[in-house]
Amino acid sequence: MMQWFHRMASPAWFYRFSGKLIPFLILTFTPLLIIGLYGGLVTAPSDYQQGDAFRIIYVHVPAAWMSLFIYIVMAVYAVITLIWRIKLAEILLISSAPVGVGFTILALATGSLWGKPMWGTWWSWDARLTSELLLLFLYLGVIGLYRAIEEKRTASRFVSILVLVGTVNIPIIHYSVEWWNTLHQGSTITLTEKPSMHIDMLIPLLMMAIAFKVFYGISLLIQARAELVEREFNSRWVRELVEENSDG
Amino acid sequence: MSTLNSLFFLCRRDVLIAFRHRQQALNPLLFFVLVCLLFPLGIGASADLLKAIAPGTIWIAALLAVLMSLDSLFRTDFEDGSLELMILENQSLTLLVATRVFAHWLMTVLPLLLLAPIMAVALGLSSNVLIILLTSLLLGTPVLSFVGAIAAALIIVIPHNGMLLALLVLPLYVPALIFGTSAVNNAALGISPEGPLYILAALLVLSLTLSPPAIAAALRTGVSQ
């Protein structure tokens, strides 16, 4: 088990493996996205209150889920970085951040578009909107800190500490902001209760959620491969890789 | 040397250094007053309006003053090598760091509490709310110092980092700001301010216990670079 773990954490092995994995992920992602979008935008019944405007939920909610999910995944990488100092975890940690920024901005933008017809305003100082915006700044802080430090291994350790501090703070920020102001509609889906949503609406939503997760996997791997080659520029396996490619 | 002794010596040293550089310790105070001054100038001198924004103004001014003072927390010690000695010392770095942040709070932030009532009265806050304002600042500013110290330690290897420090710190300051101002607002409206004050006290306990290990870890990383 440990041996398998170490082999997987070796940069050269990861580079080759991820290169083979990406096409499969794309093959899963595309049909999920198409079927999920078709189900959400065409076949799902329209909402009795919000009409067709609710359909933006199929992008908004998965994006908002992902924005939090990626931060939690980053916290796991941060623990691995701090305890076992595995180089691959450092790279996966920092490669996750831009994807997290993307999903957070997507959630904010779609939320704003949804807010205009429903609440009559592009932006309101509502609890969830505000804590999502703060999450965006937490992501940007991670990227800013990493970029500012030359030595990338040191930078990764600093970033790991920052991500763990942020993870402790996210629930505190969330609940304090919620206490401060609430206008957002309550969650329709929680893990513990039966969803208050029609099953024909729910299935496309879950498909979109899985599609977004796979998309995270794809862009994470692409980012990580680039970061890996950049960091290991002078190592033997990168030179071998370049020679192989120039031959073929 | 026993742990308590060395903590006491560190605290005394920091306080002495701050005393010898009085001008530097004074700057956050001036900054605090200036920020408070800007709000009426920018918003207008209507008494009702000023009264309504007074708690938020004082809290934001205090928050920014703490932010401005953070960089000096570890910077000189990092540059002249005394931080390295602190780490090599046979004492828990976590405790040393907590002492350092406490001394810093004592010398640069606590004086703000003397000025805050004056600014509050100038902004038209009624005098029976002042005690709540002071309590909220007394509970809340150590949270700002301890949480801010984590970020100050994280950017120790980066020179000229003011903007980055603000980006890292300000999102983490949101809970203290929310509960601090809402305690004062509640008191001004005649509602019991106890709830937010208790939560502020809980935040204080959390930051006192959880941030020193994070600060110590960040400083170790910085020195070992």
CSV table of C-alpha atoms in Angstrom, one decimal:
chain,number,residue,atom,x,y,z
A,1,MET,CA,0.0,0.0,0.0
A,2,MET,CA,2.7,2.5,1.1
A,3,GLN,CA,4.8,1.5,-1.9
A,4,TRP,CA,1.9,2.1,-4.3
A,5,PHE,CA,1.4,5.5,-2.6
A,6,HIS,CA,5.1,6.5,-3.1
A,7,ARG,CA,5.1,5.3,-6.7
A,8,MET,CA,2.1,7.4,-7.4
A,9,ALA,CA,3.6,10.4,-5.7
A,10,SER,CA,6.7,10.3,-8.0
A,11,PRO,CA,6.5,13.2,-10.4
A,12,ALA,CA,7.6,11.2,-13.5
A,13,TRP,CA,5.0,8.5,-12.9
A,14,PHE,CA,2.3,11.0,-12.2
A,15,TYR,CA,3.0,12.9,-15.4
A,16,ARG,CA,2.6,9.8,-17.5
A,17,PHE,CA,-0.4,8.5,-15.6
A,18,SER,CA,-2.3,11.8,-15.7
A,19,GLY,CA,-1.6,12.1,-19.4
A,20,LYS,CA,-3.4,8.8,-20.0
A,21,LEU,CA,-6.2,9.7,-17.5
A,22,ILE,CA,-7.2,13.1,-19.0
A,23,PRO,CA,-8.8,11.6,-22.2
A,24,PHE,CA,-10.9,9.3,-20.1
A,25,LEU,CA,-12.1,12.1,-17.9
A,26,ILE,CA,-13.0,14.2,-20.9
A,27,LEU,CA,-15.0,11.2,-22.3
A,28,THR,CA,-17.0,11.0,-19.0
A,29,PHE,CA,-17.4,14.8,-18.7
A,30,THR,CA,-18.8,15.6,-22.2
A,31,PRO,CA,-21.8,13.2,-22.1
A,32,LEU,CA,-22.6,14.1,-18.5
A,33,LEU,CA,-22.5,17.8,-19.3
A,34,ILE,CA,-24.7,17.4,-22.4
A,35,ILE,CA,-27.3,15.1,-20.8
A,36,GLY,CA,-27.3,17.2,-17.6
A,37,LEU,CA,-27.8,20.5,-19.5
A,38,TYR,CA,-30.4,19.0,-21.8
A,39,GLY,CA,-32.3,17.6,-18.8
A,40,GLY,CA,-32.0,20.8,-16.9
A,41,LEU,CA,-32.8,23.3,-19.6
A,42,VAL,CA,-35.4,21.3,-21.7
A,43,THR,CA,-37.0,18.3,-20.0
A,44,ALA,CA,-37.2,19.4,-16.4
A,45,PRO,CA,-40.6,21.0,-15.5
A,46,SER,CA,-40.5,24.7,-14.8
A,47,ASP,CA,-40.9,26.0,-11.3
A,48,TYR,CA,-44.3,27.0,-10.1
A,49,GLN,CA,-43.0,30.3,-8.6
A,50,GLN,CA,-39.9,31.2,-10.6
A,51,GLY,CA,-41.0,29.9,-14.0
A,52,ASP,CA,-38.0,29.1,-16.3
A,53,ALA,CA,-35.7,31.5,-14.5
A,54,PHE,CA,-34.9,28.9,-11.9
A,55,ARG,CA,-33.0,26.9,-14.6
A,56,ILE,CA,-29.9,28.8,-13.9
A,57,ILE,CA,-29.7,26.6,-10.8
A,58,TYR,CA,-28.1,23.9,-13.0
A,59,VAL,CA,-25.0,26.0,-13.2
A,60,HIS,CA,-25.2,28.1,-10.1
A,61,VAL,CA,-25.7,25.4,-7.4
A,62,PRO,CA,-23.0,23.0,-8.7
A,63,ALA,CA,-20.6,25.9,-9.1
A,64,ALA,CA,-21.3,27.0,-5.5
A,65,TRP,CA,-20.8,23.4,-4.2
A,66,MET,CA,-17.6,23.1,-6.1
A,67,SER,CA,-16.2,26.4,-4.8
A,68,LEU,CA,-16.4,25.0,-1.2
A,69,PHE,CA,-15.5,21.5,-2.2
A,70,ILE,CA,-12.2,22.5,-3.8
A,71,TYR,CA,-11.2,24.5,-0.7
A,72,ILE,CA,-11.8,21.4,1.4
A,73,VAL,CA,-9.8,19.3,-1.0
A,74,MET,CA,-7.0,21.9,-0.8
A,75,ALA,CA,-7.0,21.5,3.0
A,76,VAL,CA,-6.4,17.8,2.6
A,77,TYR,CA,-3.5,18.4,0.3
A,78,ALA,CA,-2.3,21.0,2.8
A,79,VAL,CA,-2.2,18.4,5.6
A,80,ILE,CA,-0.3,16.0,3.4
A,81,THR,CA,2.2,18.7,2.4
A,82,LEU,CA,2.8,19.7,6.0
A,83,ILE,CA,3.1,16.2,7.4
A,84,TRP,CA,4.6,14.0,4.7
A,85,ARG,CA,6.2,16.8,2.5
A,86,ILE,CA,5.1,15.1,-0.7
A,87,LYS,CA,5.9,17.2,-3.6
A,88,LEU,CA,2.9,16.1,-5.6
A,89,ALA,CA,0.5,17.2,-2.9
A,90,GLU,CA,2.1,20.7,-3.0
A,91,ILE,CA,1.5,20.8,-6.7
A,92,LEU,CA,-2.0,19.6,-6.6
A,93,LEU,CA,-2.7,22.1,-3.8
A,94,ILE,CA,-1.6,25.1,-5.7
A,95,SER,CA,-3.1,23.9,-9.0
A,96,SER,CA,-6.5,23.6,-7.4
A,97,ALA,CA,-6.6,27.3,-6.4
A,98,PRO,CA,-7.2,28.8,-9.9
A,99,VAL,CA,-10.0,26.2,-10.6
A,100,GLY,CA,-11.6,27.2,-7.2
A,101,VAL,CA,-11.4,30.9,-8.2
A,102,GLY,CA,-13.1,30.0,-11.5
A,103,PHE,CA,-16.0,28.2,-9.8
A,104,THR,CA,-16.4,30.9,-7.2
A,105,ILE,CA,-16.6,33.6,-9.8
A,106,LEU,CA,-19.1,31.5,-11.8
A,107,ALA,CA,-21.2,31.0,-8.7
A,108,LEU,CA,-21.2,34.7,-8.0
A,109,ALA,CA,-21.9,35.7,-11.6
A,110,THR,CA,-24.8,33.3,-12.1
A,111,GLY,CA,-26.1,34.2,-8.6
A,112,SER,CA,-26.1,37.8,-9.7
A,113,LEU,CA,-27.9,37.0,-12.9
A,114,TRP,CA,-30.5,35.0,-11.0
A,115,GLY,CA,-30.9,37.7,-8.4
A,116,LYS,CA,-31.9,40.4,-11.0
A,117,PRO,CA,-35.3,38.8,-12.0
A,118,MET,CA,-36.0,37.2,-8.6
A,119,TRP,CA,-35.0,39.8,-6.1
A,120,GLY,CA,-34.9,42.8,-8.4
A,121,THR,CA,-31.3,43.6,-7.9
A,122,TRP,CA,-27.9,42.4,-9.2
A,123,TRP,CA,-26.3,42.3,-5.8
A,124,SER,CA,-27.7,42.3,-2.4
A,125,TRP,CA,-25.7,42.1,0.8
A,126,ASP,CA,-27.1,38.7,1.6
A,127,ALA,CA,-25.3,36.3,3.8
A,128,ARG,CA,-24.5,33.6,1.3
A,129,LEU,CA,-23.5,36.0,-1.5
A,130,THR,CA,-21.2,37.8,0.9
A,131,SER,CA,-19.6,34.7,2.3
A,132,GLU,CA,-19.1,33.4,-1.3
A,133,LEU,CA,-17.3,36.7,-2.0
A,134,LEU,CA,-15.1,36.3,1.0
A,135,LEU,CA,-14.3,32.8,-0.1
A,136,LEU,CA,-13.1,34.3,-3.4
A,137,PHE,CA,-10.8,36.5,-1.5
A,138,LEU,CA,-9.5,33.5,0.5
A,139,TYR,CA,-8.6,31.8,-2.8
A,140,LEU,CA,-7.0,35.0,-4.2
A,141,GLY,CA,-4.9,35.3,-1.0
A,142,VAL,CA,-3.6,31.7,-1.5
A,143,ILE,CA,-2.6,32.5,-5.1
A,144,GLY,CA,-1.1,35.8,-4.1
A,145,LEU,CA,1.0,34.3,-1.3
A,146,TYR,CA,2.3,31.5,-3.6
A,147,ARG,CA,3.2,33.9,-6.4
A,148,ALA,CA,5.0,36.3,-4.1
A,149,ILE,CA,7.6,33.7,-2.8
A,150,GLU,CA,10.4,32.7,-5.1
A,151,GLU,CA,11.3,29.4,-3.5
A,152,LYS,CA,8.4,27.2,-4.5
A,153,ARG,CA,8.8,24.5,-1.8
A,154,THR,CA,8.8,27.1,1.0
A,155,ALA,CA,5.9,28.9,-0.7
A,156,SER,CA,4.0,25.6,-0.6
A,157,ARG,CA,4.5,25.2,3.1
A,158,PHE,CA,3.4,28.8,3.8
A,159,VAL,CA,0.3,28.3,1.5
A,160,SER,CA,-0.5,25.0,3.3
A,161,ILE,CA,-0.6,26.8,6.7
A,162,LEU,CA,-2.7,29.6,5.2
A,163,VAL,CA,-5.2,27.1,3.7
A,164,LEU,CA,-5.6,25.3,7.1
A,165,VAL,CA,-6.1,28.7,8.8
A,166,GLY,CA,-8.7,29.5,6.2
A,167,THR,CA,-10.4,26.1,6.7
A,168,VAL,CA,-10.9,26.8,10.4
A,169,ASN,CA,-12.2,30.2,9.6
A,170,ILE,CA,-14.6,29.4,6.8
A,171,PRO,CA,-17.4,28.1,9.1
A,172,ILE,CA,-16.9,31.0,11.5
A,173,ILE,CA,-17.1,33.5,8.7
A,174,HIS,CA,-20.1,31.7,7.2
A,175,TYR,CA,-22.1,31.6,10.3
A,176,SER,CA,-21.2,35.2,11.4
A,177,VAL,CA,-22.2,36.5,8.0
A,178,GLU,CA,-25.4,34.4,8.1
A,179,TRP,CA,-26.2,35.8,11.6
A,180,TRP,CA,-25.6,39.3,10.1
A,181,ASN,CA,-28.0,39.2,7.3
A,182,THR,CA,-30.2,36.7,5.4
A,183,LEU,CA,-32.3,37.0,2.3
A,184,HIS,CA,-31.1,34.0,0.3
A,185,GLN,CA,-33.6,31.1,-0.2
A,186,GLY,CA,-32.8,28.2,2.1
A,187,SER,CA,-31.0,25.1,0.8
A,188,THR,CA,-33.3,22.8,-1.2
A,189,ILE,CA,-30.9,19.9,-0.8
A,190,THR,CA,-29.2,18.8,2.3
A,191,LEU,CA,-27.5,15.5,3.0
A,192,THR,CA,-29.7,14.6,5.9
A,193,GLU,CA,-33.2,15.5,4.7
A,194,LYS,CA,-35.4,14.5,1.8
A,195,PRO,CA,-34.9,17.1,-0.9
A,196,SER,CA,-37.8,19.5,-1.4
A,197,MET,CA,-37.3,19.3,-5.2
A,198,HIS,CA,-39.1,17.3,-7.9
A,199,ILE,CA,-37.1,14.2,-9.0
A,200,ASP,CA,-37.1,15.4,-12.6
A,201,MET,CA,-35.4,18.6,-11.5
A,202,LEU,CA,-33.1,16.8,-9.2
A,203,ILE,CA,-31.5,14.3,-11.5
A,204,PRO,CA,-30.1,16.8,-14.0
A,205,LEU,CA,-28.8,18.8,-11.1
A,206,LEU,CA,-26.9,15.9,-9.7
A,207,MET,CA,-25.6,15.0,-13.1
A,208,MET,CA,-24.3,18.6,-13.5
A,209,ALA,CA,-22.7,18.3,-10.1
A,210,ILE,CA,-20.8,15.2,-11.1
A,211,ALA,CA,-19.9,16.8,-14.4
A,212,PHE,CA,-18.4,19.8,-12.6
A,213,LYS,CA,-16.4,17.5,-10.3
A,214,VAL,CA,-15.0,15.7,-13.3
A,215,PHE,CA,-14.2,19.0,-14.9
A,216,TYR,CA,-12.3,20.0,-11.8
A,217,GLY,CA,-10.3,16.7,-12.2
A,218,ILE,CA,-9.5,17.6,-15.8
A,219,SER,CA,-8.4,21.1,-15.2
A,220,LEU,CA,-6.5,20.2,-12.0
A,221,LEU,CA,-4.5,17.6,-13.9
A,222,ILE,CA,-3.7,19.9,-16.8
A,223,GLN,CA,-2.6,22.6,-14.4
A,224,ALA,CA,-0.6,20.2,-12.3
A,225,ARG,CA,1.2,18.8,-15.3
A,226,ALA,CA,2.3,22.3,-16.3
A,227,GLU,CA,3.3,23.2,-12.8
A,228,LEU,CA,5.2,19.9,-12.4
A,229,VAL,CA,7.3,20.4,-15.6
A,230,GLU,CA,8.0,24.0,-14.7
A,231,ARG,CA,9.2,23.1,-11.2
A,232,GLU,CA,11.2,20.0,-12.3
A,233,PHE,CA,12.7,21.7,-15.3
A,234,ASN,CA,16.2,20.5,-14.7
A,235,SER,CA,15.4,17.0,-13.6
A,236,ARG,CA,16.2,13.9,-15.7
A,237,TRP,CA,12.7,12.7,-16.4
A,238,VAL,CA,11.8,16.0,-18.0
A,239,ARG,CA,14.8,15.9,-20.2
A,240,GLU,CA,14.0,12.4,-21.2
A,241,LEU,CA,10.4,13.5,-21.9
A,242,VAL,CA,11.6,16.3,-24.1
A,243,GLU,CA,13.9,14.0,-26.0
A,244,GLU,CA,11.2,11.4,-26.6
A,245,ASN,CA,8.8,14.1,-27.9
A,246,SER,CA,11.4,15.6,-30.2
A,247,ASP,CA,12.2,12.1,-31.6
A,248,GLY,CA,8.6,11.3,-32.3
B,1,MET,CA,15.6,29.4,32.9
B,2,SER,CA,12.1,28.5,33.7
B,3,THR,CA,9.4,29.0,31.0
B,4,LEU,CA,7.6,31.6,32.9
B,5,ASN,CA,10.7,33.6,33.5
B,6,SER,CA,11.7,33.6,29.9
B,7,LEU,CA,8.2,34.6,28.8
B,8,PHE,CA,8.3,37.4,31.3
B,9,PHE,CA,11.7,38.6,30.0
B,10,LEU,CA,10.5,38.5,26.4
B,11,CYS,CA,7.5,40.5,27.3
B,12,ARG,CA,9.6,43.0,29.2
B,13,ARG,CA,12.0,43.3,26.4
B,14,ASP,CA,9.3,44.0,23.8
B,15,VAL,CA,7.6,46.5,26.0
B,16,LEU,CA,10.9,48.3,26.6
B,17,ILE,CA,11.7,48.4,22.9
B,18,ALA,CA,8.3,49.8,22.2
B,19,PHE,CA,8.9,52.5,24.8
B,20,ARG,CA,12.2,53.5,23.3
B,21,HIS,CA,10.5,53.9,19.9
B,22,ARG,CA,7.6,55.9,21.2
B,23,GLN,CA,7.1,57.6,17.8
B,24,GLN,CA,6.5,54.2,16.2
B,25,ALA,CA,4.0,53.2,18.9
B,26,LEU,CA,2.2,56.4,18.4
B,27,ASN,CA,1.7,56.0,14.7
B,28,PRO,CA,-1.3,53.5,14.9
B,29,LEU,CA,-3.0,56.0,17.2
B,30,LEU,CA,-2.6,58.9,14.8
B,31,PHE,CA,-3.8,56.6,12.0
B,32,PHE,CA,-6.8,55.6,14.0
B,33,VAL,CA,-7.9,59.2,14.6
B,34,LEU,CA,-7.3,60.2,11.0
B,35,VAL,CA,-9.5,57.3,9.7
B,36,CYS,CA,-12.2,58.3,12.1
B,37,LEU,CA,-11.9,61.9,10.9
B,38,LEU,CA,-12.3,60.8,7.2
B,39,PHE,CA,-15.7,59.3,7.7
B,40,PRO,CA,-17.6,62.6,8.6
B,41,LEU,CA,-15.6,64.4,5.9
B,42,GLY,CA,-16.6,61.8,3.3
B,43,ILE,CA,-20.2,61.2,4.4
B,44,GLY,CA,-21.3,64.5,5.7
B,45,ALA,CA,-21.7,66.0,9.1
B,46,SER,CA,-25.4,65.1,9.7
B,47,ALA,CA,-25.7,64.1,13.3
B,48,ASP,CA,-28.1,61.3,12.8
B,49,LEU,CA,-26.1,59.7,10.1
B,50,LEU,CA,-22.9,59.9,12.1
B,51,LYS,CA,-24.5,58.4,15.1
B,52,ALA,CA,-25.7,55.5,13.0
B,53,ILE,CA,-22.3,54.8,11.5
B,54,ALA,CA,-20.3,55.5,14.6
B,55,PRO,CA,-19.8,51.9,15.9
B,56,GLY,CA,-18.8,50.7,12.4
B,57,THR,CA,-16.5,53.6,11.9
B,58,ILE,CA,-14.6,53.1,15.2
B,59,TRP,CA,-14.4,49.4,14.6
B,60,ILE,CA,-13.1,49.7,11.0
B,61,ALA,CA,-10.6,52.4,12.1
B,62,ALA,CA,-9.3,50.2,14.9
B,63,LEU,CA,-9.2,47.2,12.5
B,64,LEU,CA,-7.1,49.1,9.9
B,65,ALA,CA,-4.8,50.5,12.7
B,66,VAL,CA,-4.1,46.9,13.8
B,67,LEU,CA,-3.5,45.9,10.2
B,68,MET,CA,-1.0,48.7,9.7
B,69,SER,CA,0.9,47.7,12.8
B,70,LEU,CA,1.2,44.0,12.0
B,71,ASP,CA,4.2,44.1,9.7
B,72,SER,CA,6.5,45.4,12.6
B,73,LEU,CA,5.5,42.3,14.6
B,74,PHE,CA,8.2,39.9,13.4
B,75,ARG,CA,10.0,41.9,10.7
B,76,THR,CA,13.0,43.4,12.7
B,77,ASP,CA,13.5,40.2,14.6
B,78,PHE,CA,13.5,38.3,11.4
B,79,GLU,CA,16.0,40.6,9.8
B,80,ASP,CA,18.5,40.9,12.6
B,81,GLY,CA,18.4,37.2,13.5
B,82,SER,CA,16.9,37.3,16.9
B,83,LEU,CA,13.9,35.2,15.6
B,84,GLU,CA,16.4,32.4,14.8
B,85,LEU,CA,17.6,32.6,18.4
B,86,MET,CA,14.1,32.4,19.7
B,87,ILE,CA,13.5,29.3,17.6
B,88,LEU,CA,16.7,27.7,18.8
B,89,GLU,CA,15.9,28.5,22.4
B,90,ASN,CA,15.0,25.6,24.6
B,91,GLN,CA,11.4,26.9,25.1
B,92,SER,CA,8.2,26.3,23.3
B,93,LEU,CA,8.1,28.6,20.3
B,94,THR,CA,4.3,28.7,20.6
B,95,LEU,CA,4.4,30.3,24.0
B,96,LEU,CA,7.1,32.7,23.0
B,97,VAL,CA,5.1,33.8,20.0
B,98,ALA,CA,1.9,34.2,22.1
B,99,THR,CA,3.9,36.4,24.5
B,100,ARG,CA,5.2,38.5,21.6
B,101,VAL,CA,1.8,39.1,20.2
B,102,PHE,CA,0.4,39.9,23.6
B,103,ALA,CA,3.2,42.5,24.2
B,104,HIS,CA,2.5,44.0,20.8
B,105,TRP,CA,-1.2,44.3,21.6
B,106,LEU,CA,-0.3,45.9,24.9
B,107,MET,CA,1.9,48.5,23.4
B,108,THR,CA,0.2,49.4,20.1
B,109,VAL,CA,-3.4,48.4,20.3
B,110,LEU,CA,-4.4,48.9,23.9
B,111,PRO,CA,-3.8,52.7,23.7
B,112,LEU,CA,-6.4,52.8,21.0
B,113,LEU,CA,-9.0,51.9,23.7
B,114,LEU,CA,-8.1,55.2,25.4
B,115,LEU,CA,-8.8,57.2,22.3
B,116,ALA,CA,-11.9,55.2,21.1
B,117,PRO,CA,-14.3,56.8,23.6
B,118,ILE,CA,-13.2,60.3,22.6
B,119,MET,CA,-13.7,59.5,18.9
B,120,ALA,CA,-17.1,57.9,19.7
B,121,VAL,CA,-18.3,61.0,21.5
B,122,ALA,CA,-17.1,63.1,18.7
B,123,LEU,CA,-19.1,61.0,16.3
B,124,GLY,CA,-22.2,61.5,18.5
B,125,LEU,CA,-22.5,58.1,20.1
B,126,SER,CA,-24.4,58.4,23.4
B,127,SER,CA,-22.2,58.0,26.5
B,128,ASN,CA,-24.1,55.1,28.0
B,129,VAL,CA,-23.0,53.0,25.0
B,130,LEU,CA,-19.3,53.7,25.6
B,131,ILE,CA,-18.8,51.0,28.1
B,132,ILE,CA,-20.2,48.4,25.6
B,133,LEU,CA,-17.9,49.9,22.9
B,134,LEU,CA,-14.9,49.5,25.1
B,135,THR,CA,-15.9,46.0,26.1
B,136,SER,CA,-16.3,44.9,22.5
B,137,LEU,CA,-12.9,46.5,21.6
B,138,LEU,CA,-11.2,44.9,24.6
B,139,LEU,CA,-12.5,41.4,23.6
B,140,GLY,CA,-12.2,42.0,19.9
B,141,THR,CA,-8.8,43.7,19.3
B,142,PRO,CA,-6.8,40.7,20.7
B,143,VAL,CA,-8.6,38.6,18.1
B,144,LEU,CA,-7.4,41.0,15.4
B,145,SER,CA,-3.8,40.9,16.7
B,146,PHE,CA,-3.6,37.1,17.0
B,147,VAL,CA,-5.3,36.4,13.7
B,148,GLY,CA,-3.3,39.1,12.0
B,149,ALA,CA,-0.1,37.7,13.4
B,150,ILE,CA,-0.6,34.5,11.5
B,151,ALA,CA,-0.6,36.5,8.2
B,152,ALA,CA,2.3,38.6,9.4
B,153,ALA,CA,4.3,35.4,10.0
B,154,LEU,CA,3.2,33.9,6.6
B,155,ILE,CA,4.6,36.8,4.6
B,156,ILE,CA,7.8,37.2,6.7
B,157,VAL,CA,10.1,36.3,3.7
B,158,ILE,CA,8.4,38.8,1.4
B,159,PRO,CA,9.7,42.4,1.6
B,160,HIS,CA,7.2,45.2,0.7
B,161,ASN,CA,4.1,43.2,1.3
B,162,GLY,CA,1.5,45.7,2.5
B,163,MET,CA,-1.2,44.9,-0.1
B,164,LEU,CA,-0.7,41.1,0.2
B,165,LEU,CA,-1.0,41.4,4.0
B,166,ALA,CA,-4.3,43.2,3.7
B,167,LEU,CA,-5.6,40.6,1.2
B,168,LEU,CA,-4.7,37.7,3.6
B,169,VAL,CA,-5.9,39.4,6.8
B,170,LEU,CA,-9.1,41.3,6.0
B,171,PRO,CA,-11.4,38.3,5.1
B,172,LEU,CA,-10.4,36.7,8.4
B,173,TYR,CA,-11.3,39.9,10.3
B,174,VAL,CA,-15.0,39.7,9.2
B,175,PRO,CA,-16.4,37.7,12.2
B,176,ALA,CA,-14.8,40.0,14.8
B,177,LEU,CA,-16.0,43.1,12.9
B,178,ILE,CA,-19.6,41.8,12.6
B,179,PHE,CA,-20.0,40.8,16.3
B,180,GLY,CA,-18.1,43.9,17.6
B,181,THR,CA,-20.2,46.4,15.8
B,182,SER,CA,-23.5,44.5,16.4
B,183,ALA,CA,-22.9,44.5,20.1
B,184,VAL,CA,-22.5,48.3,20.0
B,185,ASN,CA,-25.4,48.7,17.7
B,186,ASN,CA,-27.6,46.6,19.9
B,187,ALA,CA,-26.7,48.7,22.9
B,188,ALA,CA,-27.4,51.9,21.0
B,189,LEU,CA,-30.9,50.5,20.1
B,190,GLY,CA,-31.6,49.5,23.7
B,191,ILE,CA,-31.4,45.7,22.9
B,192,SER,CA,-29.2,43.5,25.1
B,193,PRO,CA,-25.6,43.4,23.7
B,194,GLU,CA,-24.7,40.2,25.6
B,195,GLY,CA,-25.1,37.7,22.7
B,196,PRO,CA,-22.6,39.3,20.4
B,197,LEU,CA,-20.2,40.0,23.3
B,198,TYR,CA,-20.3,36.3,24.3
B,199,ILE,CA,-19.5,35.3,20.8
B,200,LEU,CA,-16.7,37.8,20.7
B,201,ALA,CA,-15.3,36.2,23.8
B,202,ALA,CA,-15.6,32.8,22.2
B,203,LEU,CA,-13.6,34.1,19.2
B,204,LEU,CA,-11.0,35.5,21.6
B,205,VAL,CA,-10.6,32.1,23.2
B,206,LEU,CA,-10.3,30.4,19.8
B,207,SER,CA,-7.8,32.8,18.5
B,208,LEU,CA,-5.7,32.7,21.7
B,209,THR,CA,-5.4,29.0,21.6
B,210,LEU,CA,-5.4,28.1,17.8
B,211,SER,CA,-3.3,30.9,16.3
B,212,PRO,CA,0.0,30.6,18.2
B,213,PRO,CA,0.8,27.1,16.8
B,214,ALA,CA,0.0,28.4,13.3
B,215,ILE,CA,2.2,31.5,13.8
B,216,ALA,CA,5.1,29.3,15.2
B,217,ALA,CA,4.8,26.9,12.2
B,218,ALA,CA,4.9,29.8,9.7
B,219,LEU,CA,7.9,31.4,11.5
B,220,ARG,CA,9.8,28.1,11.5
B,221,THR,CA,9.2,27.7,7.7
B,222,GLY,CA,10.4,31.3,7.2
B,223,VAL,CA,13.6,30.9,9.1
B,224,SER,CA,14.5,27.5,7.7
B,225,GLN,CA,14.3,28.9,4.1
